[in-house]
Amino acid sequence: MATTQPLAPAPSPFVADCPTRQVLDRIGDRWTMLVLLLLDRRTHRFGELAREIDGISPKVLTQALRALERDGLVVREVFAEVPPRTEYSLTDLGRTLVGAVSAVADWATAHIDEIQLHRAAFDAR
């Protein structure tokens, strides 16, 4: 008689070592959404991304791009030219995430006045 193996528990982002939580941490990173939103517009070179994202250091941008590349959301393409040219673009998987990221950005834009009023009221207490 065959024995059945118990089913593994479903991934839960509330468990510290859950891979789902790691993905949510990446998406919720301070710079990830901004990089994804820019790459959704078009392919960018490193310097273009650095100029368009105010306040990001080259080191942090490099870390963000490497993490996104590692997760399969961004592809890095190096062209053998003098000087070398490197371009970043979204992968098909990255494009599937942009809709959700755009929705969050749109929500923030639509509600920023309300949020600022709540912040001011809270800070005035």
mmCIF file with all atom_site columns, N, CA and C in Angstrom, residues 36-79:
data_model
loop_
_atom_site.group_PDB
_atom_site.id
_atom_site.type_symbol
_atom_site.label_atom_id
_atom_site.label_alt_id
_atom_site.label_comp_id
_atom_site.label_asym_id
_atom_site.label_entity_id
_atom_site.label_seq_id
_atom_site.pdbx_PDB_ins_code
_atom_site.Cartn_x
_atom_site.Cartn_y
_atom_site.Cartn_z
_atom_site.occupancy
_atom_site.B_iso_or_equiv
_atom_site.pdbx_formal_charge
_atom_site.auth_seq_id
_atom_site.auth_comp_id
_atom_site.auth_asym_id
_atom_site.auth_atom_id
_atom_site.pdbx_PDB_model_num
ATOM 1   N N  . LEU A 1 36 ? 11.952 50.056 -11.966 1.00 0.00 ? 36 LEU A N  1
ATOM 2   C CA . LEU A 1 36 ? 11.005 49.338 -12.817 1.00 0.00 ? 36 LEU A CA 1
ATOM 3   C C  . LEU A 1 36 ? 10.140 50.297 -13.634 1.00 0.00 ? 36 LEU A C  1
ATOM 4   N N  . LEU A 1 37 ? 9.681  51.370 -13.004 1.00 0.00 ? 37 LEU A N  1
ATOM 5   C CA . LEU A 1 37 ? 8.843  52.331 -13.730 1.00 0.00 ? 37 LEU A CA 1
ATOM 6   C C  . LEU A 1 37 ? 9.602  52.995 -14.873 1.00 0.00 ? 37 LEU A C  1
ATOM 7   N N  . LEU A 1 38 ? 10.868 53.326 -14.654 1.00 0.00 ? 38 LEU A N  1
ATOM 8   C CA . LEU A 1 38 ? 11.665 53.918 -15.736 1.00 0.00 ? 38 LEU A CA 1
ATOM 9   C C  . LEU A 1 38 ? 11.937 52.913 -16.849 1.00 0.00 ? 38 LEU A C  1
ATOM 10  N N  . LEU A 1 39 ? 12.271 51.686 -16.481 1.00 0.00 ? 39 LEU A N  1
ATOM 11  C CA . LEU A 1 39 ? 12.560 50.684 -17.502 1.00 0.00 ? 39 LEU A CA 1
ATOM 12  C C  . LEU A 1 39 ? 11.308 50.271 -18.264 1.00 0.00 ? 39 LEU A C  1
ATOM 13  N N  . ASP A 1 40 ? 10.142 50.502 -17.679 1.00 0.00 ? 40 ASP A N  1
ATOM 14  C CA . ASP A 1 40 ? 8.905  50.226 -18.408 1.00 0.00 ? 40 ASP A CA 1
ATOM 15  C C  . ASP A 1 40 ? 8.744  51.196 -19.576 1.00 0.00 ? 40 ASP A C  1
ATOM 16  N N  . ARG A 1 41 ? 9.291  52.374 -19.450 1.00 0.00 ? 41 ARG A N  1
ATOM 17  C CA . ARG A 1 41 ? 9.199  53.369 -20.532 1.00 0.00 ? 41 ARG A CA 1
ATOM 18  C C  . ARG A 1 41 ? 10.060 52.980 -21.726 1.00 0.00 ? 41 ARG A C  1
ATOM 19  N N  . ARG A 1 42 ? 11.300 52.530 -21.405 1.00 0.00 ? 42 ARG A N  1
ATOM 20  C CA . ARG A 1 42 ? 12.254 52.164 -22.457 1.00 0.00 ? 42 ARG A CA 1
ATOM 21  C C  . ARG A 1 42 ? 13.510 51.587 -21.814 1.00 0.00 ? 42 ARG A C  1
ATOM 22  N N  . THR A 1 43 ? 14.396 51.070 -22.639 1.00 0.00 ? 43 THR A N  1
ATOM 23  C CA . THR A 1 43 ? 15.711 50.616 -22.201 1.00 0.00 ? 43 THR A CA 1
ATOM 24  C C  . THR A 1 43 ? 16.518 51.838 -21.776 1.00 0.00 ? 43 THR A C  1
ATOM 25  N N  . HIS A 1 44 ? 17.284 51.684 -20.697 1.00 0.00 ? 44 HIS A N  1
ATOM 26  C CA . HIS A 1 44 ? 18.107 52.789 -20.198 1.00 0.00 ? 44 HIS A CA 1
ATOM 27  C C  . HIS A 1 44 ? 19.549 52.340 -20.000 1.00 0.00 ? 44 HIS A C  1
ATOM 28  N N  . ARG A 1 45 ? 20.440 53.288 -20.129 1.00 0.00 ? 45 ARG A N  1
ATOM 29  C CA . ARG A 1 45 ? 21.825 53.079 -19.732 1.00 0.00 ? 45 ARG A CA 1
ATOM 30  C C  . ARG A 1 45 ? 21.926 53.443 -18.255 1.00 0.00 ? 45 ARG A C  1
ATOM 31  N N  . PHE A 1 46 ? 23.008 52.980 -17.625 1.00 0.00 ? 46 PHE A N  1
ATOM 32  C CA . PHE A 1 46 ? 23.199 53.208 -16.194 1.00 0.00 ? 46 PHE A CA 1
ATOM 33  C C  . PHE A 1 46 ? 23.142 54.705 -15.862 1.00 0.00 ? 46 PHE A C  1
ATOM 34  N N  . GLY A 1 47 ? 23.875 55.514 -16.604 1.00 0.00 ? 47 GLY A N  1
ATOM 35  C CA . GLY A 1 47 ? 23.920 56.950 -16.336 1.00 0.00 ? 47 GLY A CA 1
ATOM 36  C C  . GLY A 1 47 ? 22.560 57.617 -16.462 1.00 0.00 ? 47 GLY A C  1
ATOM 37  N N  . GLU A 1 48 ? 21.760 57.149 -17.398 1.00 0.00 ? 48 GLU A N  1
ATOM 38  C CA . GLU A 1 48 ? 20.413 57.699 -17.559 1.00 0.00 ? 48 GLU A CA 1
ATOM 39  C C  . GLU A 1 48 ? 19.567 57.409 -16.330 1.00 0.00 ? 48 GLU A C  1
ATOM 40  N N  . LEU A 1 49 ? 19.649 56.173 -15.851 1.00 0.00 ? 49 LEU A N  1
ATOM 41  C CA . LEU A 1 49 ? 18.896 55.821 -14.636 1.00 0.00 ? 49 LEU A CA 1
ATOM 42  C C  . LEU A 1 49 ? 19.372 56.660 -13.455 1.00 0.00 ? 49 LEU A C  1
ATOM 43  N N  . ALA A 1 50 ? 20.674 56.807 -13.321 1.00 0.00 ? 50 ALA A N  1
ATOM 44  C CA . ALA A 1 50 ? 21.243 57.580 -12.203 1.00 0.00 ? 50 ALA A CA 1
ATOM 45  C C  . ALA A 1 50 ? 20.788 59.032 -12.258 1.00 0.00 ? 50 ALA A C  1
ATOM 46  N N  . ARG A 1 51 ? 20.700 59.603 -13.448 1.00 0.00 ? 51 ARG A N  1
ATOM 47  C CA . ARG A 1 51 ? 20.262 61.002 -13.577 1.00 0.00 ? 51 ARG A CA 1
ATOM 48  C C  . ARG A 1 51 ? 18.763 61.164 -13.318 1.00 0.00 ? 51 ARG A C  1
ATOM 49  N N  . GLU A 1 52 ? 17.976 60.183 -13.717 1.00 0.00 ? 52 GLU A N  1
ATOM 50  C CA . GLU A 1 52 ? 16.519 60.310 -13.594 1.00 0.00 ? 52 GLU A CA 1
ATOM 51  C C  . GLU A 1 52 ? 15.999 59.993 -12.197 1.00 0.00 ? 52 GLU A C  1
ATOM 52  N N  . ILE A 1 53 ? 16.741 59.206 -11.436 1.00 0.00 ? 53 ILE A N  1
ATOM 53  C CA . ILE A 1 53 ? 16.296 58.855 -10.077 1.00 0.00 ? 53 ILE A CA 1
ATOM 54  C C  . ILE A 1 53 ? 17.052 59.741 -9.098  1.00 0.00 ? 53 ILE A C  1
ATOM 55  N N  . ASP A 1 54 ? 16.438 60.819 -8.745  1.00 0.00 ? 54 ASP A N  1
ATOM 56  C CA . ASP A 1 54 ? 17.063 61.791 -7.854  1.00 0.00 ? 54 ASP A CA 1
ATOM 57  C C  . ASP A 1 54 ? 17.365 61.163 -6.494  1.00 0.00 ? 54 ASP A C  1
ATOM 58  N N  . GLY A 1 55 ? 18.599 61.326 -6.035  1.00 0.00 ? 55 GLY A N  1
ATOM 59  C CA . GLY A 1 55 ? 18.963 60.879 -4.702  1.00 0.00 ? 55 GLY A CA 1
ATOM 60  C C  . GLY A 1 55 ? 19.584 59.502 -4.615  1.00 0.00 ? 55 GLY A C  1
ATOM 61  N N  . ILE A 1 56 ? 19.616 58.748 -5.696  1.00 0.00 ? 56 ILE A N  1
ATOM 62  C CA . ILE A 1 56 ? 20.214 57.407 -5.649  1.00 0.00 ? 56 ILE A CA 1
ATOM 63  C C  . ILE A 1 56 ? 21.707 57.513 -5.952  1.00 0.00 ? 56 ILE A C  1
ATOM 64  N N  . SER A 1 57 ? 22.506 56.827 -5.170  1.00 0.00 ? 57 SER A N  1
ATOM 65  C CA . SER A 1 57 ? 23.951 56.827 -5.409  1.00 0.00 ? 57 SER A CA 1
ATOM 66  C C  . SER A 1 57 ? 24.288 55.754 -6.443  1.00 0.00 ? 57 SER A C  1
ATOM 67  N N  . PRO A 1 58 ? 25.413 55.899 -7.132  1.00 0.00 ? 58 PRO A N  1
ATOM 68  C CA . PRO A 1 58 ? 25.809 54.862 -8.088  1.00 0.00 ? 58 PRO A CA 1
ATOM 69  C C  . PRO A 1 58 ? 25.925 53.482 -7.446  1.00 0.00 ? 58 PRO A C  1
ATOM 70  N N  . LYS A 1 59 ? 26.445 53.424 -6.234  1.00 0.00 ? 59 LYS A N  1
ATOM 71  C CA . LYS A 1 59 ? 26.594 52.132 -5.545  1.00 0.00 ? 59 LYS A CA 1
ATOM 72  C C  . LYS A 1 59 ? 25.236 51.482 -5.305  1.00 0.00 ? 59 LYS A C  1
ATOM 73  N N  . VAL A 1 60 ? 24.279 52.264 -4.827  1.00 0.00 ? 60 VAL A N  1
ATOM 74  C CA . VAL A 1 60 ? 22.952 51.723 -4.526  1.00 0.00 ? 60 VAL A CA 1
ATOM 75  C C  . VAL A 1 60 ? 22.224 51.353 -5.817  1.00 0.00 ? 60 VAL A C  1
ATOM 76  N N  . LEU A 1 61 ? 22.382 52.154 -6.868  1.00 0.00 ? 61 LEU A N  1
ATOM 77  C CA . LEU A 1 61 ? 21.765 51.806 -8.152  1.00 0.00 ? 61 LEU A CA 1
ATOM 78  C C  . LEU A 1 61 ? 22.341 50.497 -8.682  1.00 0.00 ? 61 LEU A C  1
ATOM 79  N N  . THR A 1 62 ? 23.645 50.338 -8.567  1.00 0.00 ? 62 THR A N  1
ATOM 80  C CA . THR A 1 62 ? 24.278 49.083 -8.987  1.00 0.00 ? 62 THR A CA 1
ATOM 81  C C  . THR A 1 62 ? 23.709 47.908 -8.208  1.00 0.00 ? 62 THR A C  1
ATOM 82  N N  . GLN A 1 63 ? 23.572 48.068 -6.894  1.00 0.00 ? 63 GLN A N  1
ATOM 83  C CA . GLN A 1 63 ? 23.017 46.991 -6.063  1.00 0.00 ? 63 GLN A CA 1
ATOM 84  C C  . GLN A 1 63 ? 21.579 46.669 -6.465  1.00 0.00 ? 63 GLN A C  1
ATOM 85  N N  . ALA A 1 64 ? 20.784 47.703 -6.705  1.00 0.00 ? 64 ALA A N  1
ATOM 86  C CA . ALA A 1 64 ? 19.383 47.490 -7.088  1.00 0.00 ? 64 ALA A CA 1
ATOM 87  C C  . ALA A 1 64 ? 19.290 46.771 -8.432  1.00 0.00 ? 64 ALA A C  1
ATOM 88  N N  . LEU A 1 65 ? 20.086 47.208 -9.400  1.00 0.00 ? 65 LEU A N  1
ATOM 89  C CA . LEU A 1 65 ? 20.050 46.580 -10.720 1.00 0.00 ? 65 LEU A CA 1
ATOM 90  C C  . LEU A 1 65 ? 20.524 45.128 -10.659 1.00 0.00 ? 65 LEU A C  1
ATOM 91  N N  . ARG A 1 66 ? 21.561 44.856 -9.883  1.00 0.00 ? 66 ARG A N  1
ATOM 92  C CA . ARG A 1 66 ? 22.034 43.470 -9.748  1.00 0.00 ? 66 ARG A CA 1
ATOM 93  C C  . ARG A 1 66 ? 20.979 42.583 -9.099  1.00 0.00 ? 66 ARG A C  1
ATOM 94  N N  . ALA A 1 67 ? 20.312 43.110 -8.083  1.00 0.00 ? 67 ALA A N  1
ATOM 95  C CA . ALA A 1 67 ? 19.263 42.328 -7.406  1.00 0.00 ? 67 ALA A CA 1
ATOM 96  C C  . ALA A 1 67 ? 18.109 42.047 -8.356  1.00 0.00 ? 67 ALA A C  1
ATOM 97  N N  . LEU A 1 68 ? 17.709 43.042 -9.136  1.00 0.00 ? 68 LEU A N  1
ATOM 98  C CA . LEU A 1 68 ? 16.627 42.854 -10.100 1.00 0.00 ? 68 LEU A CA 1
ATOM 99  C C  . LEU A 1 68 ? 17.034 41.890 -11.210 1.00 0.00 ? 68 LEU A C  1
ATOM 100 N N  . GLU A 1 69 ? 18.292 41.955 -11.605 1.00 0.00 ? 69 GLU A N  1
ATOM 101 C CA . GLU A 1 69 ? 18.799 41.013 -12.610 1.00 0.00 ? 69 GLU A CA 1
ATOM 102 C C  . GLU A 1 69 ? 18.822 39.598 -12.033 1.00 0.00 ? 69 GLU A C  1
ATOM 103 N N  . ARG A 1 70 ? 19.256 39.461 -10.796 1.00 0.00 ? 70 ARG A N  1
ATOM 104 C CA . ARG A 1 70 ? 19.309 38.152 -10.139 1.00 0.00 ? 70 ARG A CA 1
ATOM 105 C C  . ARG A 1 70 ? 17.918 37.519 -10.054 1.00 0.00 ? 70 ARG A C  1
ATOM 106 N N  . ASP A 1 71 ? 16.903 38.355 -9.807  1.00 0.00 ? 71 ASP A N  1
ATOM 107 C CA . ASP A 1 71 ? 15.530 37.867 -9.698  1.00 0.00 ? 71 ASP A CA 1
ATOM 108 C C  . ASP A 1 71 ? 14.868 37.640 -11.056 1.00 0.00 ? 71 ASP A C  1
ATOM 109 N N  . GLY A 1 72 ? 15.576 37.983 -12.128 1.00 0.00 ? 72 GLY A N  1
ATOM 110 C CA . GLY A 1 72 ? 15.028 37.765 -13.462 1.00 0.00 ? 72 GLY A CA 1
ATOM 111 C C  . GLY A 1 72 ? 14.060 38.834 -13.926 1.00 0.00 ? 72 GLY A C  1
ATOM 112 N N  . LEU A 1 73 ? 14.082 39.992 -13.275 1.00 0.00 ? 73 LEU A N  1
ATOM 113 C CA . LEU A 1 73 ? 13.162 41.075 -13.628 1.00 0.00 ? 73 LEU A CA 1
ATOM 114 C C  . LEU A 1 73 ? 13.778 42.063 -14.616 1.00 0.00 ? 73 LEU A C  1
ATOM 115 N N  . VAL A 1 74 ? 15.097 42.138 -14.619 1.00 0.00 ? 74 VAL A N  1
ATOM 116 C CA . VAL A 1 74 ? 15.830 43.064 -15.481 1.00 0.00 ? 74 VAL A CA 1
ATOM 117 C C  . VAL A 1 74 ? 16.927 42.289 -16.194 1.00 0.00 ? 74 VAL A C  1
ATOM 118 N N  . VAL A 1 75 ? 17.198 42.668 -17.422 1.00 0.00 ? 75 VAL A N  1
ATOM 119 C CA . VAL A 1 75 ? 18.305 42.082 -18.164 1.00 0.00 ? 75 VAL A CA 1
ATOM 120 C C  . VAL A 1 75 ? 19.336 43.184 -18.429 1.00 0.00 ? 75 VAL A C  1
ATOM 121 N N  . ARG A 1 76 ? 20.600 42.810 -18.260 1.00 0.00 ? 76 ARG A N  1
ATOM 122 C CA . ARG A 1 76 ? 21.735 43.712 -18.495 1.00 0.00 ? 76 ARG A CA 1
ATOM 123 C C  . ARG A 1 76 ? 22.424 43.248 -19.759 1.00 0.00 ? 76 ARG A C  1
ATOM 124 N N  . GLU A 1 77 ? 22.580 44.172 -20.706 1.00 0.00 ? 77 GLU A N  1
ATOM 125 C CA . GLU A 1 77 ? 23.213 43.828 -21.973 1.00 0.00 ? 77 GLU A CA 1
ATOM 126 C C  . GLU A 1 77 ? 24.432 44.725 -22.172 1.00 0.00 ? 77 GLU A C  1
ATOM 127 N N  . VAL A 1 78 ? 25.580 44.096 -22.357 1.00 0.00 ? 78 VAL A N  1
ATOM 128 C CA . VAL A 1 78 ? 26.837 44.817 -22.562 1.00 0.00 ? 78 VAL A CA 1
ATOM 129 C C  . VAL A 1 78 ? 27.204 44.740 -24.033 1.00 0.00 ? 78 VAL A C  1
ATOM 130 N N  . PHE A 1 79 ? 27.495 45.898 -24.619 1.00 0.00 ? 79 PHE A N  1
ATOM 131 C CA . PHE A 1 79 ? 27.877 45.965 -26.026 1.00 0.00 ? 79 PHE A CA 1
ATOM 132 C C  . PHE A 1 79 ? 29.379 46.192 -26.115 1.00 0.00 ? 79 PHE A C  1
#
